[in-house]
């Protein structure tokens, strides 16, 4: 089972249904999307299998309003490297980061195998500030395995968006940050080279997480 892919898509695919209401709480956004995702998949599965390019384009339209790609990309690059990046390099990394994520998850969707999804009730401990909180979820695979997930949500201009995902204790944002730093070291601090090769970094990072979770 492609664990990370499934968890990410569970949150992402149908958020627009809930995101249209800016008054929705983070809990309500996640819970609403988790109940709608299978309807979206079942309605479009054959189309996606026949035209992957069209699906990738469609998935980008879904993710753009509800995932804080800019915030994630800046966090991954960290202040250490972003303060030396030009505006053009920063924007190119944001665009490359978004494209690589959408393409990877878009292609993986064809193998999506859903499980039972349960959004856990909030006990208040996930609220870090008025504009930042976390939502816990459990996904039970068809084989009976249970995978705990925590979504970090941030309020951006009045709308709750995804900033990070933690899968069975593995912090995806920190993983990408470490991979970025390693890529900078391997490329002798050549930011352009890291940006150009970021798609491969994303693919390797996700594969690493899936192996760790499945083991």
PDB file of C-alpha atoms in Angstrom:
ATOM      1  CA  UNK A   1       0.000   0.000   0.000  1.00  0.00           C
ATOM      2  CA  UNK A   2       1.363   3.416  -0.976  1.00  0.00           C
ATOM      3  CA  UNK A   3       0.772   4.836   2.487  1.00  0.00           C
ATOM      4  CA  UNK A   4       1.958   8.415   2.157  1.00  0.00           C
ATOM      5  CA  UNK A   5       0.284   8.842  -1.213  1.00  0.00           C
ATOM      6  CA  UNK A   6      -3.015   7.560   0.106  1.00  0.00           C
ATOM      7  CA  UNK A   7      -2.932   9.737   3.194  1.00  0.00           C
ATOM      8  CA  UNK A   8      -2.103  12.886   1.275  1.00  0.00           C
ATOM      9  CA  UNK A   9      -4.744  12.289  -1.366  1.00  0.00           C
ATOM     10  CA  UNK A  10      -7.360  11.499   1.232  1.00  0.00           C
ATOM     11  CA  UNK A  11      -6.989  15.024   2.528  1.00  0.00           C
ATOM     12  CA  UNK A  12      -6.365  16.774  -0.761  1.00  0.00           C
ATOM     13  CA  UNK A  13      -8.670  15.493  -3.455  1.00  0.00           C
ATOM     14  CA  UNK A  14     -11.972  17.022  -2.481  1.00  0.00           C
ATOM     15  CA  UNK A  15     -11.133  19.859  -0.131  1.00  0.00           C
ATOM     16  CA  UNK A  16     -12.767  22.445  -2.428  1.00  0.00           C
ATOM     17  CA  UNK A  17     -16.170  21.182  -1.294  1.00  0.00           C
ATOM     18  CA  UNK A  18     -15.359  22.354   2.221  1.00  0.00           C
ATOM     19  CA  UNK A  19     -12.889  25.111   1.469  1.00  0.00           C
ATOM     20  CA  UNK A  20     -15.565  27.189  -0.233  1.00  0.00           C
ATOM     21  CA  UNK A  21     -16.830  27.948   3.243  1.00  0.00           C
ATOM     22  CA  UNK A  22     -14.152  30.065   4.891  1.00  0.00           C
ATOM     23  CA  UNK A  23     -15.892  29.653   8.231  1.00  0.00           C
ATOM     24  CA  UNK A  24     -15.175  25.911   8.283  1.00  0.00           C
ATOM     25  CA  UNK A  25     -12.884  24.818  11.107  1.00  0.00           C
ATOM     26  CA  UNK A  26      -9.757  22.746  10.383  1.00  0.00           C
ATOM     27  CA  UNK A  27     -11.518  19.711  11.835  1.00  0.00           C
ATOM     28  CA  UNK A  28     -14.566  20.252   9.624  1.00  0.00           C
ATOM     29  CA  UNK A  29     -12.429  20.720   6.516  1.00  0.00           C
ATOM     30  CA  UNK A  30     -10.540  17.463   7.062  1.00  0.00           C
ATOM     31  CA  UNK A  31     -13.619  15.491   8.087  1.00  0.00           C
ATOM     32  CA  UNK A  32     -15.670  16.695   5.131  1.00  0.00           C
ATOM     33  CA  UNK A  33     -12.955  15.879   2.610  1.00  0.00           C
ATOM     34  CA  UNK A  34     -12.344  12.425   4.035  1.00  0.00           C
ATOM     35  CA  UNK A  35     -16.000  11.485   3.494  1.00  0.00           C
ATOM     36  CA  UNK A  36     -16.126  12.857  -0.063  1.00  0.00           C
ATOM     37  CA  UNK A  37     -12.871  11.520  -1.462  1.00  0.00           C
ATOM     38  CA  UNK A  38     -14.160   8.101  -2.496  1.00  0.00           C
ATOM     39  CA  UNK A  39     -17.016   9.673  -4.437  1.00  0.00           C
ATOM     40  CA  UNK A  40     -14.503  11.787  -6.359  1.00  0.00           C
ATOM     41  CA  UNK A  41     -12.282   8.792  -7.066  1.00  0.00           C
ATOM     42  CA  UNK A  42     -15.108   6.526  -8.174  1.00  0.00           C
ATOM     43  CA  UNK A  43     -16.525   9.185 -10.473  1.00  0.00           C
ATOM     44  CA  UNK A  44     -13.239   9.839 -12.264  1.00  0.00           C
ATOM     45  CA  UNK A  45     -11.140   6.695 -11.963  1.00  0.00           C
ATOM     46  CA  UNK A  46     -11.535   5.514 -15.570  1.00  0.00           C
ATOM     47  CA  UNK A  47     -10.951   8.994 -16.957  1.00  0.00           C
ATOM     48  CA  UNK A  48      -7.767   9.356 -14.907  1.00  0.00           C
ATOM     49  CA  UNK A  49      -6.482   6.003 -16.120  1.00  0.00           C
ATOM     50  CA  UNK A  50      -6.986   7.052 -19.741  1.00  0.00           C
ATOM     51  CA  UNK A  51      -5.585  10.582 -19.516  1.00  0.00           C
ATOM     52  CA  UNK A  52      -3.014  11.054 -16.773  1.00  0.00           C
ATOM     53  CA  UNK A  53      -1.879  14.444 -18.072  1.00  0.00           C
ATOM     54  CA  UNK A  54      -5.382  15.819 -17.802  1.00  0.00           C
ATOM     55  CA  UNK A  55      -5.643  14.449 -14.296  1.00  0.00           C
ATOM     56  CA  UNK A  56      -2.362  16.049 -13.182  1.00  0.00           C
ATOM     57  CA  UNK A  57      -3.657  19.376 -14.452  1.00  0.00           C
ATOM     58  CA  UNK A  58      -6.951  18.843 -12.671  1.00  0.00           C
ATOM     59  CA  UNK A  59      -5.242  17.820  -9.450  1.00  0.00           C
ATOM     60  CA  UNK A  60      -3.222  21.028  -9.474  1.00  0.00           C
ATOM     61  CA  UNK A  61      -6.453  23.000  -9.590  1.00  0.00           C
ATOM     62  CA  UNK A  62      -7.646  21.090  -6.525  1.00  0.00           C
ATOM     63  CA  UNK A  63      -4.453  21.436  -4.514  1.00  0.00           C
ATOM     64  CA  UNK A  64      -3.658  25.057  -5.297  1.00  0.00           C
ATOM     65  CA  UNK A  65      -6.369  26.643  -3.091  1.00  0.00           C
ATOM     66  CA  UNK A  66      -5.916  24.359  -0.096  1.00  0.00           C
ATOM     67  CA  UNK A  67      -2.236  23.511   0.274  1.00  0.00           C
ATOM     68  CA  UNK A  68       0.145  26.256   1.387  1.00  0.00           C
ATOM     69  CA  UNK A  69       2.779  25.413  -1.217  1.00  0.00           C
ATOM     70  CA  UNK A  70       4.547  28.737  -0.738  1.00  0.00           C
ATOM     71  CA  UNK A  71       4.795  28.316   3.018  1.00  0.00           C
ATOM     72  CA  UNK A  72       5.941  24.704   2.700  1.00  0.00           C
ATOM     73  CA  UNK A  73       8.581  25.564   0.094  1.00  0.00           C
ATOM     74  CA  UNK A  74      10.001  28.409   2.163  1.00  0.00           C
ATOM     75  CA  UNK A  75      10.103  26.195   5.234  1.00  0.00           C
ATOM     76  CA  UNK A  76      11.902  23.455   3.294  1.00  0.00           C
ATOM     77  CA  UNK A  77      14.489  25.897   1.939  1.00  0.00           C
ATOM     78  CA  UNK A  78      14.892  27.503   5.407  1.00  0.00           C
ATOM     79  CA  UNK A  79      16.073  31.043   6.117  1.00  0.00           C
ATOM     80  CA  UNK A  80      19.682  29.935   5.704  1.00  0.00           C
ATOM     81  CA  UNK A  81      19.251  29.400   1.978  1.00  0.00           C
ATOM     82  CA  UNK A  82      16.237  31.559   1.161  1.00  0.00           C
ATOM     83  CA  UNK A  83      17.938  34.764   2.310  1.00  0.00           C
ATOM     84  CA  UNK A  84      20.607  34.193  -0.362  1.00  0.00           C
ATOM     85  CA  UNK A  85      18.112  33.257  -3.082  1.00  0.00           C
ATOM     86  CA  UNK A  86      16.959  35.792  -5.624  1.00  0.00           C
ATOM     87  CA  UNK A  87      13.243  36.462  -6.026  1.00  0.00           C
ATOM     88  CA  UNK A  88      13.383  34.528  -9.302  1.00  0.00           C
ATOM     89  CA  UNK A  89      15.047  31.520  -7.661  1.00  0.00           C
ATOM     90  CA  UNK A  90      12.595  31.544  -4.767  1.00  0.00           C
ATOM     91  CA  UNK A  91       9.591  31.622  -7.081  1.00  0.00           C
ATOM     92  CA  UNK A  92      11.100  28.947  -9.301  1.00  0.00           C
ATOM     93  CA  UNK A  93      11.620  26.668  -6.316  1.00  0.00           C
ATOM     94  CA  UNK A  94       8.033  27.206  -5.159  1.00  0.00           C
ATOM     95  CA  UNK A  95       6.771  26.395  -8.660  1.00  0.00           C
ATOM     96  CA  UNK A  96       9.085  23.373  -8.967  1.00  0.00           C
ATOM     97  CA  UNK A  97       8.130  22.103  -5.516  1.00  0.00           C
ATOM     98  CA  UNK A  98       4.428  22.358  -6.348  1.00  0.00           C
ATOM     99  CA  UNK A  99       4.785  20.751  -9.771  1.00  0.00           C
ATOM    100  CA  UNK A 100       6.843  17.825  -8.511  1.00  0.00           C
ATOM    101  CA  UNK A 101       4.375  17.084  -5.716  1.00  0.00           C
ATOM    102  CA  UNK A 102       1.359  17.283  -7.997  1.00  0.00           C
ATOM    103  CA  UNK A 103       2.948  15.121 -10.691  1.00  0.00           C
ATOM    104  CA  UNK A 104       4.115  12.469  -8.240  1.00  0.00           C
ATOM    105  CA  UNK A 105       0.830  12.156  -6.398  1.00  0.00           C
ATOM    106  CA  UNK A 106      -1.148  12.454  -9.594  1.00  0.00           C
ATOM    107  CA  UNK A 107       0.588   9.468 -11.147  1.00  0.00           C
ATOM    108  CA  UNK A 108       0.325   7.492  -7.899  1.00  0.00           C
ATOM    109  CA  UNK A 109      -3.430   8.067  -7.699  1.00  0.00           C
ATOM    110  CA  UNK A 110      -4.020   5.346 -10.276  1.00  0.00           C
ATOM    111  CA  UNK A 111      -2.885   2.831  -7.633  1.00  0.00           C
ATOM    112  CA  UNK A 112      -4.972   4.376  -4.865  1.00  0.00           C
ATOM    113  CA  UNK A 113      -6.490   1.793  -2.548  1.00  0.00           C
ATOM    114  CA  UNK A 114      -8.696   3.404   0.076  1.00  0.00           C
ATOM    115  CA  UNK A 115      -9.195   2.305   3.634  1.00  0.00           C
ATOM    116  CA  UNK A 116     -11.501   3.323   6.421  1.00  0.00           C
ATOM    117  CA  UNK A 117     -10.902   6.912   7.431  1.00  0.00           C
ATOM    118  CA  UNK A 118     -11.572   8.321  10.884  1.00  0.00           C
ATOM    119  CA  UNK A 119     -10.984  11.930  11.878  1.00  0.00           C
ATOM    120  CA  UNK A 120     -10.384  11.994  15.626  1.00  0.00           C
ATOM    121  CA  UNK A 121     -12.187  14.377  17.925  1.00  0.00           C
ATOM    122  CA  UNK A 122     -10.181  17.383  18.981  1.00  0.00           C
ATOM    123  CA  UNK A 123      -9.076  17.546  22.610  1.00  0.00           C
ATOM    124  CA  UNK A 124      -7.754  21.082  22.264  1.00  0.00           C
ATOM    125  CA  UNK A 125      -4.105  20.102  22.573  1.00  0.00           C
ATOM    126  CA  UNK A 126      -3.489  20.537  18.842  1.00  0.00           C
ATOM    127  CA  UNK A 127      -4.288  24.261  18.951  1.00  0.00           C
ATOM    128  CA  UNK A 128      -0.880  25.961  18.861  1.00  0.00           C
ATOM    129  CA  UNK A 129      -2.148  29.486  18.164  1.00  0.00           C
ATOM    130  CA  UNK A 130      -5.282  31.117  16.701  1.00  0.00           C
ATOM    131  CA  UNK A 131      -3.810  30.626  13.215  1.00  0.00           C
ATOM    132  CA  UNK A 132      -2.123  27.238  13.601  1.00  0.00           C
ATOM    133  CA  UNK A 133      -3.475  23.891  14.742  1.00  0.00           C
ATOM    134  CA  UNK A 134      -3.335  20.177  14.023  1.00  0.00           C
ATOM    135  CA  UNK A 135      -5.940  17.594  13.073  1.00  0.00           C
ATOM    136  CA  UNK A 136      -5.471  13.907  13.851  1.00  0.00           C
ATOM    137  CA  UNK A 137      -6.706  11.105  11.626  1.00  0.00           C
ATOM    138  CA  UNK A 138      -6.499   7.324  11.493  1.00  0.00           C
ATOM    139  CA  UNK A 139      -6.610   5.302   8.293  1.00  0.00           C
ATOM    140  CA  UNK A 140      -7.289   1.588   8.454  1.00  0.00           C
ATOM    141  CA  UNK A 141      -6.069  -0.280   5.402  1.00  0.00           C
ATOM    142  CA  UNK A 142      -7.975  -3.098   3.776  1.00  0.00           C
ATOM    143  CA  UNK A 143      -5.519  -5.440   5.531  1.00  0.00           C
ATOM    144  CA  UNK A 144      -6.430  -4.057   8.951  1.00  0.00           C
ATOM    145  CA  UNK A 145      -3.323  -1.944   9.581  1.00  0.00           C
ATOM    146  CA  UNK A 146      -3.966   1.404  11.274  1.00  0.00           C
ATOM    147  CA  UNK A 147      -1.896   4.441  10.283  1.00  0.00           C
ATOM    148  CA  UNK A 148      -2.040   7.564  12.494  1.00  0.00           C
ATOM    149  CA  UNK A 149      -1.748  10.863  10.657  1.00  0.00           C
ATOM    150  CA  UNK A 150      -1.507  14.440  11.864  1.00  0.00           C
ATOM    151  CA  UNK A 151      -2.146  17.376   9.540  1.00  0.00           C
ATOM    152  CA  UNK A 152      -0.711  20.766  10.452  1.00  0.00           C
ATOM    153  CA  UNK A 153      -3.187  23.424   9.371  1.00  0.00           C
ATOM    154  CA  UNK A 154      -2.516  27.150   9.111  1.00  0.00           C
ATOM    155  CA  UNK A 155      -4.933  30.012   8.592  1.00  0.00           C
ATOM    156  CA  UNK A 156      -3.902  31.911   5.465  1.00  0.00           C
ATOM    157  CA  UNK A 157      -6.029  34.969   4.672  1.00  0.00           C
ATOM    158  CA  UNK A 158      -8.995  33.531   6.522  1.00  0.00           C
ATOM    159  CA  UNK A 159      -8.816  30.014   5.055  1.00  0.00           C
ATOM    160  CA  UNK A 160      -7.353  26.908   6.665  1.00  0.00           C
ATOM    161  CA  UNK A 161      -4.667  25.252   4.541  1.00  0.00           C
ATOM    162  CA  UNK A 162      -2.342  22.274   4.849  1.00  0.00           C
ATOM    163  CA  UNK A 163       1.203  23.184   5.919  1.00  0.00           C
ATOM    164  CA  UNK A 164       2.597  19.788   6.947  1.00  0.00           C
ATOM    165  CA  UNK A 165       1.817  16.092   7.387  1.00  0.00           C
ATOM    166  CA  UNK A 166       3.128  13.678  10.025  1.00  0.00           C
ATOM    167  CA  UNK A 167       2.726   9.965   9.258  1.00  0.00           C
ATOM    168  CA  UNK A 168       3.337   7.559  12.133  1.00  0.00           C
ATOM    169  CA  UNK A 169       5.678  10.077  13.747  1.00  0.00           C
ATOM    170  CA  UNK A 170       7.547  10.837  10.524  1.00  0.00           C
ATOM    171  CA  UNK A 171       7.494  14.601   9.930  1.00  0.00           C
ATOM    172  CA  UNK A 172       7.298  15.053   6.166  1.00  0.00           C
ATOM    173  CA  UNK A 173       8.208  18.749   6.282  1.00  0.00           C
ATOM    174  CA  UNK A 174      11.354  18.062   8.282  1.00  0.00           C
ATOM    175  CA  UNK A 175      12.231  15.184   5.955  1.00  0.00           C
ATOM    176  CA  UNK A 176      12.069  17.474   2.910  1.00  0.00           C
ATOM    177  CA  UNK A 177      14.068  20.127   4.800  1.00  0.00           C
ATOM    178  CA  UNK A 178      16.825  17.628   5.541  1.00  0.00           C
ATOM    179  CA  UNK A 179      16.785  16.405   1.944  1.00  0.00           C
ATOM    180  CA  UNK A 180      17.102  19.990   0.697  1.00  0.00           C
ATOM    181  CA  UNK A 181      20.107  20.647   2.941  1.00  0.00           C
ATOM    182  CA  UNK A 182      21.740  17.395   1.779  1.00  0.00           C
ATOM    183  CA  UNK A 183      21.088  18.312  -1.859  1.00  0.00           C
ATOM    184  CA  UNK A 184      22.690  21.724  -1.329  1.00  0.00           C
ATOM    185  CA  UNK A 185      25.755  20.072   0.188  1.00  0.00           C
ATOM    186  CA  UNK A 186      25.967  17.491  -2.608  1.00  0.00           C
ATOM    187  CA  UNK A 187      25.717  20.251  -5.220  1.00  0.00           C
ATOM    188  CA  UNK A 188      28.216  22.557  -3.470  1.00  0.00           C
ATOM    189  CA  UNK A 189      25.514  25.107  -2.605  1.00  0.00           C
ATOM    190  CA  UNK A 190      24.416  25.438  -6.231  1.00  0.00           C
ATOM    191  CA  UNK A 191      20.793  26.451  -5.655  1.00  0.00           C
ATOM    192  CA  UNK A 192      19.888  26.268  -9.340  1.00  0.00           C
ATOM    193  CA  UNK A 193      21.103  22.659  -9.528  1.00  0.00           C
ATOM    194  CA  UNK A 194      19.031  21.719  -6.469  1.00  0.00           C
ATOM    195  CA  UNK A 195      15.932  23.376  -7.895  1.00  0.00           C
ATOM    196  CA  UNK A 196      16.377  21.628 -11.237  1.00  0.00           C
ATOM    197  CA  UNK A 197      16.720  18.233  -9.546  1.00  0.00           C
ATOM    198  CA  UNK A 198      14.070  18.676  -6.874  1.00  0.00           C
ATOM    199  CA  UNK A 199      11.586  16.305  -8.512  1.00  0.00           C
ATOM    200  CA  UNK A 200      13.960  13.388  -7.963  1.00  0.00           C
ATOM    201  CA  UNK A 201      14.471  14.430  -4.337  1.00  0.00           C
ATOM    202  CA  UNK A 202      10.701  14.391  -3.713  1.00  0.00           C
ATOM    203  CA  UNK A 203      10.291  10.950  -5.268  1.00  0.00           C
ATOM    204  CA  UNK A 204      13.140   9.469  -3.193  1.00  0.00           C
ATOM    205  CA  UNK A 205      11.854  11.074   0.016  1.00  0.00           C
ATOM    206  CA  UNK A 206       8.356   9.685  -0.433  1.00  0.00           C
ATOM    207  CA  UNK A 207       9.702   6.218  -1.211  1.00  0.00           C
ATOM    208  CA  UNK A 208      11.803   6.391   1.968  1.00  0.00           C
ATOM    209  CA  UNK A 209       8.768   7.261   4.082  1.00  0.00           C
ATOM    210  CA  UNK A 210       6.643   4.505   2.552  1.00  0.00           C
ATOM    211  CA  UNK A 211       9.327   1.922   3.325  1.00  0.00           C
ATOM    212  CA  UNK A 212       9.683   3.115   6.921  1.00  0.00           C
ATOM    213  CA  UNK A 213       5.906   3.130   7.499  1.00  0.00           C
ATOM    214  CA  UNK A 214       5.351  -0.280   5.934  1.00  0.00           C
ATOM    215  CA  UNK A 215       8.192  -1.805   7.956  1.00  0.00           C
TER     216      UNK A 215
END
